[in-house]
Amino acid sequence: MKYLKPWWSEGGGLLHLTILLSLAGLHLDLDLDLYLVLPPPTLFRDELLLGDCQTNPAYAPSLFPAAGGWGRTDHLHPKGREPDPAAEPEGQLFREVRTLGVPFIPRTRVDAWLVHSVAAGDADGAHGLLGAAAASASSAGGVGTSADSGSQAAPGGGEDPRAAPSSPLEEEEAPTEPTAQVPDARGRASEDNEVLRAMGHSSQQEENEQRVSSAQKEKSLHQKNEDENKIADKPEWEAEKTTESREERHLNGTDTSFSLEDLLQLLSSQSENSLERYLYGTDTSFSLEDLLQLLSSQSKNLPETHLNGTDTSLSLEDLLQLLSSQPENSLERHLNGTDTSFSLEDLLQLLSSQSENSLEGISLGDSPLPGGINDVMNSSAHYHVNISQAISHDVNLHEAMLLCPNNTFRRDPVERTSQPREPFLPLNSHTINPEQTLPRANLTGFLPPVDHQLRNLTSQDLYDLNINMFDEINSVSLATESFDPLEVSHLFEQPDSDSGLSLNSSHNSISVIKSNSSVCEGAIGSSSDLESPSHCALEGAVGGYYPEPRKICQVDLRSDSGFHRDLAFQHVLHDHTYHLQPSAPESTSESFSWTGKSHKIRSRYLDDTDRHLSRDERRAEALHIPFSIDEIVHMPVDSFNSMLSRHYLTDLQVSLIRDIRRRGKNKVAAQNCRKRKLDIILNLEDDVCNLKAKKETLKSERAQCKRAINIMKQKLHDLYRDIFSRLRDDEGRPVNPNEYALQFSHDGSVWIIPKELVTSRHKKETQKGKRKSERRN
DNA sequence: ATCTCCTGTCATATA
DNA sequence: TCTATATGACAGGAG
């Protein structure tokens, strides 16, 4: 075995990630070159053994980047080393990684290789991703040395990446004594040492040589190449052995395949863990940090636990298992709309499908790559995917339908080719094949370019898209055996925008169906073959039954730019309730091309509902009016006139249409009027009740006052009698109360006056009072 | 068969 | 003048 090609492509894979992070107001630009060289023991073994890397020399240095071999190579380069960027693409990266020692340096570029080696414990693997320190100290790091991505397994390799590059010497010296907390790591180190010794290779020595000074750069490069050759020449049994040992470590849960602490430290400053949001379903997007965190997590559990959300850690090997154990194509689930989330396995599956399709040159990154990298990238074996855009996008059905060129939507082929969905500029234009860049699991057409595409979409595109979407939905619905037109009609159901009155309350049982199936209303019909050009105007035509109204609708909607288009969408948005209960189910049936089973139901329903056709509907059907009653009645007058002028209609038809419109409007008006009248009557009834109650109250008050007055009168009369019984005239005779009356003066004196005088005086006073009142008036 | 209620329709007035 | 709306009156169906 020479080299193991990356699992996602035939020619090896360089996953270039560009991250733009705004952390604490600082701008951090991360360029990640992820070398995912994975060791599936059985699944990809045959493929891996026959990679292009065997024959592509340009691939080898990048695939096994550092002199140390596998693992995080930023620890392998001493400070003084200045590798040639052209010859050593990783040299520049290491320099930049060292700058990461200062956290959050603005515009810091961090390049890192995430190498997951098959030969985790082989010579090159001694410099593991996290076990660089261990590799430098004991040559026993391996790829998966640090189980806890930090201080436990590999004190040097797992430490803070911002500190690790700044102290390479400490990294060489300190980790020589494994901590007692990590016996497994030490055990693995010993095991790896044995492997290394068996291979006759000393990576520590190599690394020490590399870290002596930059003057030995050429030598290190040479040594690295030799190491790569050693790996290539390594016997297969050794590879198997190392693989087994690594698997054991994985099973023990002490092995970590990746360490991105340096990046994760940066990413961990994010206040909110987006991965958790993703895992618990609160966030369907899967951002780059999620990916990184997922990759760098150390897993003791199986991927299922990760999928179940019980464990957020997952190693890359687990990811592989996960990928291989997923029989269902997640992309299909996405496309089918059954899954709105875009998970990591989806991404990996996408990438794998890219490799299966031999897609080349999916170059999306705008930022130029380092020169050395570009050399590698220019080889046809590498794909440049701007995952930073890709992963961070939510993928919904609309986007998938819009952007996936291989979907089943009937877009114009010419348009498809003339407007290829290429959201990314290819780095190597010659490698871009428009047909190849749009595979069935096309990442380019799947993930990122939604906004761009939407911006570039014209209104006509959107209109066509809507039409096609509806057609597609119809097709999908028809594909099901248990197709229910009512359910489909629910897709377009909208609240009634009309007067809100029940226009036909006597058919409530049918009104339900009517309101639910008003997608293509108005197709009242006879199954006659009467088809005139005007019949093609709208699917909701009153007269005639059209076998494939979908096509009619589509054609007509495209051709009619006026009211018909608006009305056609109003059909989707409105619930027409004007006397369409018989037509609505039929229109639905026409719109969705009833199946044979449904035809019986439909015909039975028509037989039952044909009797309920209104007079106008029957008339319109007889005259083959190409419009639905609802259209005729509710369309604006301008559209109505233009519609009449656009279509060739006889005078009788026009007259009938106008009568239908008049009657329909008057019907609604009458209903409104009756409703208002009823409201008025009800209000008047309420007023009558209130007034009656008030009247009764006043009556009671009046009676009460009357009773009080009578009591007062009686008291006054008694008082009179009492007074006159005591009065005597000058001769001592009692005063007759019938002849005299008491008169009270203003000064309080009381006079006994004959009633005649009192009556005349009272008349005068009343006359004076009347005069005064008249004068005042 | 009759009555009541509801609805559609017509005629007419009005905005 | 045309259109939409409102309303009284009438007719017909349904319970």
PDB file of C-alpha atoms (C1' of nucleotides) in Angstrom, chain B residues 2-15:
ATOM      1  C1'  DT B   2    -100.502  25.431   4.094  1.00  0.00           C
ATOM      2  C1'  DC B   3     -97.291  28.236   6.437  1.00  0.00           C
ATOM      3  C1'  DT B   4     -92.821  29.937   7.372  1.00  0.00           C
ATOM      4  C1'  DC B   5     -88.232  30.741   6.296  1.00  0.00           C
ATOM      5  C1'  DC B   6     -84.596  31.293   3.172  1.00  0.00           C
ATOM      6  C1'  DT B   7     -82.727  32.486  -1.082  1.00  0.00           C
ATOM      7  C1'  DG B   8     -82.488  34.196  -5.680  1.00  0.00           C
ATOM      8  C1'  DT B   9     -84.013  37.569  -8.715  1.00  0.00           C
ATOM      9  C1'  DC B  10     -85.964  41.760 -10.550  1.00  0.00           C
ATOM     10  C1'  DA B  11     -86.900  46.536 -10.485  1.00  0.00           C
ATOM     11  C1'  DT B  12     -85.656  50.671  -8.786  1.00  0.00           C
ATOM     12  C1'  DA B  13     -83.282  54.182  -6.256  1.00  0.00           C
ATOM     13  C1'  DT B  14     -79.001  56.056  -4.881  1.00  0.00           C
ATOM     14  C1'  DA B  15     -74.077  57.047  -4.570  1.00  0.00           C
TER      15       DA B  15
END
